[in-house]
CSV table of C-alpha atoms and ligand atoms in Angstrom, one decimal:
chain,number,residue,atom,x,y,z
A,1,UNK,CA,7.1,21.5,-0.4
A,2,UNK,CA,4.0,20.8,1.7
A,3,UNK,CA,3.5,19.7,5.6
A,4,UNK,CA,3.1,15.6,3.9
A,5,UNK,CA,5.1,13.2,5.9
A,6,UNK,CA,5.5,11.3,2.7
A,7,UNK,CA,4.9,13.5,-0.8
A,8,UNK,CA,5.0,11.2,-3.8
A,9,UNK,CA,4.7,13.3,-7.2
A,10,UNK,CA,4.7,12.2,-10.9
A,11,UNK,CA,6.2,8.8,-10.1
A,12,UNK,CA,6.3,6.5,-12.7
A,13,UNK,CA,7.9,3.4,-13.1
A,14,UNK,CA,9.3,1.6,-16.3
A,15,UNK,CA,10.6,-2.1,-16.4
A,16,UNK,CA,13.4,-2.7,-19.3
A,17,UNK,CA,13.7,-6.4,-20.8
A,18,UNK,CA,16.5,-6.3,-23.5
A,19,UNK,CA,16.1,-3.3,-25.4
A,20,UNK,CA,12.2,-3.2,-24.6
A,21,UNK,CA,10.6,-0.6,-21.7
A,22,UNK,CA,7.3,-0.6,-20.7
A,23,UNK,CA,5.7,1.8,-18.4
A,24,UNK,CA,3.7,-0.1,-15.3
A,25,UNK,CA,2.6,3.5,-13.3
A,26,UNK,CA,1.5,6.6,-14.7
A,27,UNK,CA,2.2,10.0,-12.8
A,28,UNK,CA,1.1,8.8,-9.4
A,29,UNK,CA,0.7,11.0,-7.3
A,30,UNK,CA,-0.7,11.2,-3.7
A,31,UNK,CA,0.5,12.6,0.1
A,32,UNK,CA,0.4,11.1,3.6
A,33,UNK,CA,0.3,13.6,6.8
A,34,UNK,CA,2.6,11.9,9.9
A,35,UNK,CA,0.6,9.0,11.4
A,36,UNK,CA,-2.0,9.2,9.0
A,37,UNK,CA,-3.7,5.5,7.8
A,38,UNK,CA,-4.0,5.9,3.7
A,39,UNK,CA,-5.4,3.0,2.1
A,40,UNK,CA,-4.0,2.2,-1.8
A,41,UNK,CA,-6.6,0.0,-4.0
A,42,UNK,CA,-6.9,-1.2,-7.5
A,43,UNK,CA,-7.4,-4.5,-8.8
A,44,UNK,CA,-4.6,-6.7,-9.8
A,45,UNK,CA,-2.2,-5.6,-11.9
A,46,UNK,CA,-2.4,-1.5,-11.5
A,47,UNK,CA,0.6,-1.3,-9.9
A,48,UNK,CA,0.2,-0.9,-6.2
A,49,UNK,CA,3.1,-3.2,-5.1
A,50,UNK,CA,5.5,-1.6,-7.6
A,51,UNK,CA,4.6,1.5,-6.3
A,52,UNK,CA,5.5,0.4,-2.6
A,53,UNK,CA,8.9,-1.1,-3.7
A,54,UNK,CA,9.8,2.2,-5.0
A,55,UNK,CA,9.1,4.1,-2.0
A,56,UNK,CA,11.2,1.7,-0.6
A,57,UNK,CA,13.5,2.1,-3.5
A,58,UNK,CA,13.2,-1.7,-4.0
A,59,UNK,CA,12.8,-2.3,-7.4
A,60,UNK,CA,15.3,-4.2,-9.4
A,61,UNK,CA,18.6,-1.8,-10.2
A,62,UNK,CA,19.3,-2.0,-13.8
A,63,UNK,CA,15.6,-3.3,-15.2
A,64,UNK,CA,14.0,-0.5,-13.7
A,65,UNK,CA,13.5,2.9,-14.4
A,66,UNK,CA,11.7,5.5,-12.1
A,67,UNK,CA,10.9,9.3,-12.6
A,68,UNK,CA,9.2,12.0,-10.4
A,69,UNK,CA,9.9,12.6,-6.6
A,70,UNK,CA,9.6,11.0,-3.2
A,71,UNK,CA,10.1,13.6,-0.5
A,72,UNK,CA,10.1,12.1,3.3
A,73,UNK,CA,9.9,14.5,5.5
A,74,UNK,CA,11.1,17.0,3.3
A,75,UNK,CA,13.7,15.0,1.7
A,76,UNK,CA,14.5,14.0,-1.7
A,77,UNK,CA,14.7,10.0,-2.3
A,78,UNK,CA,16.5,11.1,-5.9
A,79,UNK,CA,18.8,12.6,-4.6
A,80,UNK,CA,20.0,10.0,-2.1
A,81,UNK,CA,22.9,7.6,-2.8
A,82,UNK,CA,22.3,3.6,-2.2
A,83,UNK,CA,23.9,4.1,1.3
A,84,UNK,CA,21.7,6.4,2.4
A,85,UNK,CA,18.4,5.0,1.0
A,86,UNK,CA,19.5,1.7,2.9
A,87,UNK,CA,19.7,3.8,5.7
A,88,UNK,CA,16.1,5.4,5.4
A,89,UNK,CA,15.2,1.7,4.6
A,90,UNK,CA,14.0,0.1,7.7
A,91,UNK,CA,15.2,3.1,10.3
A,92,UNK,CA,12.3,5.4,8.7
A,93,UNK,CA,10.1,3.9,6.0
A,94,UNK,CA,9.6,-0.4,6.5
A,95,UNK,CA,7.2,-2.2,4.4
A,96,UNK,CA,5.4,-5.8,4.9
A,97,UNK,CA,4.8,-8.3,2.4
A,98,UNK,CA,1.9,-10.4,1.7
A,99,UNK,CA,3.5,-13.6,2.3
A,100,UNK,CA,5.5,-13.2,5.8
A,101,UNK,CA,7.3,-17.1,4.7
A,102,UNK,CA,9.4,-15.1,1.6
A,103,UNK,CA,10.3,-12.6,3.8
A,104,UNK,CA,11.8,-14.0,6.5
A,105,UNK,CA,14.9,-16.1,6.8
A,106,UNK,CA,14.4,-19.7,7.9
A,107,UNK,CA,17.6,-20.1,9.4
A,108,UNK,CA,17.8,-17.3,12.1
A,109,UNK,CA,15.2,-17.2,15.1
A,110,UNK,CA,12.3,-14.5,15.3
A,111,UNK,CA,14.6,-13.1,17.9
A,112,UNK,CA,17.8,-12.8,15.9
A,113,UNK,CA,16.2,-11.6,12.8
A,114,UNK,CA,14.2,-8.5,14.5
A,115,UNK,CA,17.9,-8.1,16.9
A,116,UNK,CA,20.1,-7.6,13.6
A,117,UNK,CA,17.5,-5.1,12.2
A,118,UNK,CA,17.3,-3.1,15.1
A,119,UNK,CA,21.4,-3.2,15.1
A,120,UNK,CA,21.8,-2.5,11.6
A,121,UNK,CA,20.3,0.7,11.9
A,122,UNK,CA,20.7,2.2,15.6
A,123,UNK,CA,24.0,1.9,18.2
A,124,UNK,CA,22.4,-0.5,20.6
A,125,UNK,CA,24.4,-3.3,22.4
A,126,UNK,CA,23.3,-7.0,21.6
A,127,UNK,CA,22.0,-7.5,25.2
A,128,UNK,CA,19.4,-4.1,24.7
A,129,UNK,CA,18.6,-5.4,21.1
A,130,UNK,CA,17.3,-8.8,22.9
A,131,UNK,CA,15.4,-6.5,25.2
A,132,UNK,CA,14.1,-4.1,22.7
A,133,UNK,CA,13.0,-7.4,20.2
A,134,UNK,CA,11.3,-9.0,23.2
A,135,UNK,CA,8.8,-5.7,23.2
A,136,UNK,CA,8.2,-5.6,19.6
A,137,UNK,CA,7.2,-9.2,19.7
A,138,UNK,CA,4.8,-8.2,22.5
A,139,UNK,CA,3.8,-5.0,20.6
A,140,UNK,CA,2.5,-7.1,18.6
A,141,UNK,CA,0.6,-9.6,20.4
A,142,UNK,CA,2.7,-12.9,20.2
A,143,UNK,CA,2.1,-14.8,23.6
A,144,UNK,CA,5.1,-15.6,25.5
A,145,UNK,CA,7.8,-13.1,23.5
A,146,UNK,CA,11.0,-14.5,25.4
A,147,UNK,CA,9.9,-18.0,24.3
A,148,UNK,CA,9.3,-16.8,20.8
A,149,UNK,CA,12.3,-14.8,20.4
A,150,UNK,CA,14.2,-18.6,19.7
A,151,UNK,CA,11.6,-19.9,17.3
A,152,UNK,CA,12.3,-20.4,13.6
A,153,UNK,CA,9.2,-19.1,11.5
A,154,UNK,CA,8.6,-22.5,10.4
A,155,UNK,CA,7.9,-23.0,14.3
A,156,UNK,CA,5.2,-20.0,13.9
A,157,UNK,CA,1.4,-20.1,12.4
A,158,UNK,CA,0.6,-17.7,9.4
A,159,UNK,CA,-0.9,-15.5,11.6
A,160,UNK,CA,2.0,-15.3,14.1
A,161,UNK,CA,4.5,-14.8,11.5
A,162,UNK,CA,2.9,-11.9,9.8
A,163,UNK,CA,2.9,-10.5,13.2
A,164,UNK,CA,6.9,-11.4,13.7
A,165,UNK,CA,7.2,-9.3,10.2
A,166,UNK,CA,5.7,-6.5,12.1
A,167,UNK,CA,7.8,-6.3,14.4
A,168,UNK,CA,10.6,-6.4,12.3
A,169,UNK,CA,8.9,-3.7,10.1
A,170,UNK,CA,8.2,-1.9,13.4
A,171,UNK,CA,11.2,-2.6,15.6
A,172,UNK,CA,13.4,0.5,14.3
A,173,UNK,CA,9.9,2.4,15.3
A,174,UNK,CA,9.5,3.8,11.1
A,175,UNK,CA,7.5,7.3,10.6
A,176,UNK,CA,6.0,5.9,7.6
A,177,UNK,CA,5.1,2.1,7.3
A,178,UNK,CA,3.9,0.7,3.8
A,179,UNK,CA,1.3,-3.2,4.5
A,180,UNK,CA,1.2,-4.7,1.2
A,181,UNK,CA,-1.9,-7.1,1.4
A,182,UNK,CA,-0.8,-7.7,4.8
A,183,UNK,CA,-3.3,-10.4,5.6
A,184,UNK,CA,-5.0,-11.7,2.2
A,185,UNK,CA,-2.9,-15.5,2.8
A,186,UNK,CA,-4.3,-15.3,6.7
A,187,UNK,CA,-7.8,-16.8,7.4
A,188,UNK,CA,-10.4,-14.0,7.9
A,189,UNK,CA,-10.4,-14.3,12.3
A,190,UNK,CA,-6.7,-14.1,12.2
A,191,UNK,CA,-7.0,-11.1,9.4
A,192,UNK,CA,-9.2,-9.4,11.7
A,193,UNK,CA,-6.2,-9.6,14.4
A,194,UNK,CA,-3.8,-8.2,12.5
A,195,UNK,CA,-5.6,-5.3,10.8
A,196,UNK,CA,-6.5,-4.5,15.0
A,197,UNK,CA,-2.6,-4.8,15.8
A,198,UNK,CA,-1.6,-2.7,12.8
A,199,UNK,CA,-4.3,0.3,13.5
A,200,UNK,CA,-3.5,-0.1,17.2
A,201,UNK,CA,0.2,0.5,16.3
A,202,UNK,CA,-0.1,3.6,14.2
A,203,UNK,CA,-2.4,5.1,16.9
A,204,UNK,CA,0.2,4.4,19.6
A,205,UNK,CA,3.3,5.1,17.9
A,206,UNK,CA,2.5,8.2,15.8
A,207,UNK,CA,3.3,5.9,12.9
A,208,UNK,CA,2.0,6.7,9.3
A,209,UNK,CA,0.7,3.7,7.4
A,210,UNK,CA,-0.2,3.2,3.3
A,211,UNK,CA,-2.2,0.0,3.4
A,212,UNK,CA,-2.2,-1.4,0.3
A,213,UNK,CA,-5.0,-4.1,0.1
A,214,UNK,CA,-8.1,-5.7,-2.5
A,215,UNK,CA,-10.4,-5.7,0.4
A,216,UNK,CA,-11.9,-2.0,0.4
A,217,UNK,CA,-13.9,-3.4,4.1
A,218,UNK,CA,-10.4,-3.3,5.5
A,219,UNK,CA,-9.8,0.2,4.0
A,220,UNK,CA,-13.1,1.3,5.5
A,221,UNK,CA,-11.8,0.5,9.4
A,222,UNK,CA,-8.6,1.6,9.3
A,223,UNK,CA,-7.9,4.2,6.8
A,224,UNK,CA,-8.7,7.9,6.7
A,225,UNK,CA,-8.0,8.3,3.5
A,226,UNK,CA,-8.4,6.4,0.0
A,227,UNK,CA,-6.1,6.7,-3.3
A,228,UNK,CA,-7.7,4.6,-5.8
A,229,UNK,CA,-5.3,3.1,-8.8
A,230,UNK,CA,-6.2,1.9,-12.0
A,231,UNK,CA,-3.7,0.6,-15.1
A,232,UNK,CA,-0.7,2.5,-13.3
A,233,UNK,CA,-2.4,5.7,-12.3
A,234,UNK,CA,-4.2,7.3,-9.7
A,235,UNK,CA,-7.9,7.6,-10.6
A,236,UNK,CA,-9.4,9.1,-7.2
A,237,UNK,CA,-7.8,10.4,-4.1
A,238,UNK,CA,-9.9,11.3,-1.0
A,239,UNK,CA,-11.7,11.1,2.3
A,240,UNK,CA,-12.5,7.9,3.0
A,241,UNK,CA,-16.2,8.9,4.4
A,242,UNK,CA,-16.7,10.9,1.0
A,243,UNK,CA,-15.3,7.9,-1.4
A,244,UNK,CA,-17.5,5.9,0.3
A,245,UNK,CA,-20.8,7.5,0.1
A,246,UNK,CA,-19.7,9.7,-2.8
A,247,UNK,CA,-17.2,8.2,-5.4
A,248,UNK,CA,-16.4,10.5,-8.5
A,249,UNK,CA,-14.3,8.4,-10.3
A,250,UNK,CA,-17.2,5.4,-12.1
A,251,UNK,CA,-14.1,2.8,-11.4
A,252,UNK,CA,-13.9,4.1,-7.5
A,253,UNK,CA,-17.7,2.9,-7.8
A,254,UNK,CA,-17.5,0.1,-9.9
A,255,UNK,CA,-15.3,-1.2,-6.8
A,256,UNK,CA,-17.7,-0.4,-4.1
A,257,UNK,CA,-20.7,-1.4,-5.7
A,258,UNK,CA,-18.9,-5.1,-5.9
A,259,UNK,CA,-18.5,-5.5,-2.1
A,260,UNK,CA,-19.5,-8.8,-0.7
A,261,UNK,CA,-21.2,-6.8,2.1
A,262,UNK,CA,-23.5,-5.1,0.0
A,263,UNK,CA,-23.9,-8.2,-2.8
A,264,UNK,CA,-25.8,-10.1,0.5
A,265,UNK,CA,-28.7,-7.5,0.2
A,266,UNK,CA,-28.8,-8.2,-3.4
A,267,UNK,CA,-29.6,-10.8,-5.8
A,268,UNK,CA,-26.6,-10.6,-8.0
A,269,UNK,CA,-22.8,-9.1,-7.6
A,270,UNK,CA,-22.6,-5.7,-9.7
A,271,UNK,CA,-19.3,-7.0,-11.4
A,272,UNK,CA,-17.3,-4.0,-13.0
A,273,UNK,CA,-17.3,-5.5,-16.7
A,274,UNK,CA,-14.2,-6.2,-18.7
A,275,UNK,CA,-10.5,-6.6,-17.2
A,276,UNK,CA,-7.6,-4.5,-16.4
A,277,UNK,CA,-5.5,-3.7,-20.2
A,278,UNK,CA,-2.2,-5.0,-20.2
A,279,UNK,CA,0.7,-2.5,-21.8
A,280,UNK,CA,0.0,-3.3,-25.3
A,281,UNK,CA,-3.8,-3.1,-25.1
A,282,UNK,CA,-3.7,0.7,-23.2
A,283,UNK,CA,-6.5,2.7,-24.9
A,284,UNK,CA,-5.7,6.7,-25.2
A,285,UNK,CA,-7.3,8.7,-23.5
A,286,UNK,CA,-9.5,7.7,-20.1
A,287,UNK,CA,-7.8,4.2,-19.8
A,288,UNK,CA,-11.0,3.1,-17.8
A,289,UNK,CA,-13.0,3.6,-21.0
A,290,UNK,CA,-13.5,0.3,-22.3
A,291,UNK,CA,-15.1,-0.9,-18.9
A,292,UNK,CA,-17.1,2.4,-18.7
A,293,UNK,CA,-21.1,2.7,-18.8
A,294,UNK,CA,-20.6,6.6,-18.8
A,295,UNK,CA,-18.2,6.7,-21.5
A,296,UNK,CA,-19.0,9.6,-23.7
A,297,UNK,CA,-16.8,10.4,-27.0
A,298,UNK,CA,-15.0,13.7,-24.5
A,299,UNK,CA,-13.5,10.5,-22.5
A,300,UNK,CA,-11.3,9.9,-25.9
A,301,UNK,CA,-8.7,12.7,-24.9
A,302,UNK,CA,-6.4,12.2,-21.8
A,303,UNK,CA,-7.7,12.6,-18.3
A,304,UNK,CA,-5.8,14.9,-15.9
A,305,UNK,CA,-5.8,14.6,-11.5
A,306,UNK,CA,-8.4,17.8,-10.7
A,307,UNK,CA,-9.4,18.7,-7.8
A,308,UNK,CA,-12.9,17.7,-7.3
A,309,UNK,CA,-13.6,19.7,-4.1
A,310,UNK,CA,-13.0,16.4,-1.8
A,311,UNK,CA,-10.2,15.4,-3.2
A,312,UNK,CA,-8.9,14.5,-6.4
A,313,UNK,CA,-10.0,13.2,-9.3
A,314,UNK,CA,-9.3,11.6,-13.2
A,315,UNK,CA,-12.5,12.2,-15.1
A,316,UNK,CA,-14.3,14.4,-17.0
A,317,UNK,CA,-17.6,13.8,-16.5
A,318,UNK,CA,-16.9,13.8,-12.6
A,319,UNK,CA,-19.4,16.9,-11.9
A,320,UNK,CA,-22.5,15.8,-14.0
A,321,UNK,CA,-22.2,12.0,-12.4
A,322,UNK,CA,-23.8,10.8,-9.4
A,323,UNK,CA,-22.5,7.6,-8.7
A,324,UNK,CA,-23.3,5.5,-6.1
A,325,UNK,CA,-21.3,4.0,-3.5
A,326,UNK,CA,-21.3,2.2,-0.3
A,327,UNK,CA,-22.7,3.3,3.1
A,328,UNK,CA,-19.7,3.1,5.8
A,329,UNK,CA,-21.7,1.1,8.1
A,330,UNK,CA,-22.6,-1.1,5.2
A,331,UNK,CA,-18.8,-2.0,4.1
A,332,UNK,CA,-17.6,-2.5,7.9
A,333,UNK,CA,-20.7,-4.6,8.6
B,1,ATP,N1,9.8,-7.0,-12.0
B,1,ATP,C1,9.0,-6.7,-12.9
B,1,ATP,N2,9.3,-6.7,-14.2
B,1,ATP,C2,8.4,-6.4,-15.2
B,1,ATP,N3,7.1,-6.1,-14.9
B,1,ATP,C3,6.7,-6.1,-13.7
B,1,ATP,C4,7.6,-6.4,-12.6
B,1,ATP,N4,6.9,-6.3,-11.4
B,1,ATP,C5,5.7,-5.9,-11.7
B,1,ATP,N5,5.5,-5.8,-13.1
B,1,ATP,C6,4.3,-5.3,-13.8
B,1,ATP,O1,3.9,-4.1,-13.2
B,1,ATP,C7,2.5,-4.1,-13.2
B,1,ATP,C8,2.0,-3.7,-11.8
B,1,ATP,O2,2.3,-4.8,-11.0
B,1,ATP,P1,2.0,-4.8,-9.4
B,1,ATP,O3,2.6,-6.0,-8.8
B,1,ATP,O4,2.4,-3.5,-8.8
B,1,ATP,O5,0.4,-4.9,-9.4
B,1,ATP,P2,-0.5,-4.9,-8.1
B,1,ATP,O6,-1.4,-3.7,-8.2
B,1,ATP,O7,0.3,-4.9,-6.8
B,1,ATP,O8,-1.3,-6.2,-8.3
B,1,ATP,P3,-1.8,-7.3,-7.2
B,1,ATP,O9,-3.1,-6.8,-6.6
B,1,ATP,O10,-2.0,-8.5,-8.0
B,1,ATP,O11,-0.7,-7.5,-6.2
B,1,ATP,C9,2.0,-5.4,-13.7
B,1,ATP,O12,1.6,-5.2,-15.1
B,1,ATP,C10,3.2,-6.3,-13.6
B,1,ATP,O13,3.1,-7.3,-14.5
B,2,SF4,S1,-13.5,9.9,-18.2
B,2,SF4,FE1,-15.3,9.0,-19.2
B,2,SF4,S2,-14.7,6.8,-19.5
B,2,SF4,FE2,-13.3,7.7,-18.0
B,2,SF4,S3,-14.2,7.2,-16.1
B,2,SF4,FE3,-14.9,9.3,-16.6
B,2,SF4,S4,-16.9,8.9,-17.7
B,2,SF4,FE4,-15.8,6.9,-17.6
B,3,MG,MG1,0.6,-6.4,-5.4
């Protein structure tokens, strides 16, 4: 057991379709200390998202499969029945989707959607559930709360419904709260916004965050910390400061090196070759292999998490590589 607010070990996840399984995350493993800000990158496809829904223990019952542990605050998600996960659901862990519209129901008001969360989960009366909603819409910066509190979220910009999906995420005031490409469908002002209101949150609330997002600029100004994820495992975990001066892991640099801040000083986008593998196309050994330029034959056998002094990482040739990376005041330019 360790001090970790959140303590995710060995997870992986299987999908079953018919008699078929395949395995979409690998032994992920990472930690979040209380109110810490940890962002969780990867391209498309690695298995961020399915990661989050199984901390929330989201994914679908009966054509999923999920080993390892996920320890909040000490206790074992395993070991929880469906009651009590729905409990821990929304009262201590809440996530946010990437598309606020899916997520909220068009036929109850703002109001009565962030109300019934906040009863579903604590013994307030209806009239201190109005009051209570009418903070978290001003927690998070919607203008004129008691107004908004009766809007339907067709009535709402993108922008201010991502924010109402804070508040709902928020309401129940969560110890650990999991952003899933909270603002890639909001224009890049109003992303700005709500990357300020989220930080601004965790700093005032003590609340933890994992922010899981493409846009490694956004990672740089909010997060401490960095897990890095590639075809469904964890390649490089660390200080963000380090990662970004100092990746270890070539894909962790591969990912840097391709920021739109830093392709402006050059003449051409350092584009990490090659594409994710899908399930059937997984090489053995160091799955980043194939998109590699410091592949060596040693990268053939399987790659283990080590400790690389920083942090952690999943290569072999992490010592004898200097790889370069991003200056901070580069990426948050
Ligand atoms: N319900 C599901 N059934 C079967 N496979 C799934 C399901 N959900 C996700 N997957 C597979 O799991 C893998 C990881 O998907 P995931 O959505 O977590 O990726 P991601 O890293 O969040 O990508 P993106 O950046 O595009 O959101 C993918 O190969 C995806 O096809
Ligand atoms: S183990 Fe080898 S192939 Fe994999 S990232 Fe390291 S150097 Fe590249
Ligand atoms: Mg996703």
């Amino acid at each position: 057991m360790t001090d970790a607010l959140l303590d995710v070990r060995d997870l992986s996840i299987h999908f079953r379709s018919g008699a078929r399984e395949v395995q979409v995350t690998r032994k992920v493993s990472f930690t979040i200390a209380p109110g810490e800000v940890v962002g969780l990158v990867g391209e498309s496809g690695c298995g961020k998202t399915v990661t989050g829904l199984a901390l929330m223990g989201l994914l679908p019952r009966g054509r999923s499969r999920v080993t390892g542990n996920i320890f909040l605050g000490g206790e074992d998600f395993a070991a929880m029945s469906p009651r009590q996960m729905r409990r821990v659901r929304g009262r201590r862990i809440s996530m946010i989707f990437q598309e606020p519209m899916s997520a909220l129901d068009p036929v109850f008001t703002i109001g009565e959607q962030i109300s019934e969360t906040l009863r579903a989960h604590r013994d307030v009366s209806v009239g201190e559930a109005r009051a209570r909603a009418i903070e978290a819409l001003t927690q998070v910066g919607i203008p004129e709360p008691e107004l908004r509190y009766d809007a339907y979220p067709h009535q709402l910009s993108g922008g201010m419904r991502q924010r109402a999906m804070i508040a709902i995420a928020l309401v129940c005031e969560p110890q650990l709260l999991i952003a899933d490409e909270p603002t890639t469908a909001l224009d890049v002002t109003v992303q700005a916004q709500i990357v300020e209101v989220l930080g601004g949150l965790c700093a005032r609330l003590g609340m933890a965050m994992l922010f899981i997002t493409h846009d490694l600029g956004l990672v740089a100004e909010t997060c401490s910390r960095l897990v890095t994820m590639y075809a469904g495992e964890v390649v490089e975990e660390g200080h963000i400061d380090d990662v970004l001066v100092r990746p270890r892991h070539p894909y962790s640099s591969g990912l840097l090196r391709s920021l739109p801040a830093l392709a402006q000083r050059k003449a051409t986008l350092p584009a990490i070759p090659g594409r994710v593998p899908t399930v059937a196309e997984m090489p053995a050994g160091c799955r980043f292999r194939p998109r590699c330029a410091h592949a060596r034959s040693v990268c053939e056998d399987p790659q283990s998490l080590v400790d690389s002094g920083n942090g952690h990482v999943r290569c072999c040739r992490q010592e004898e590589l200097v790889l370069p990376g991003a200056l901070r005041g580069e990426v948050a330019a």
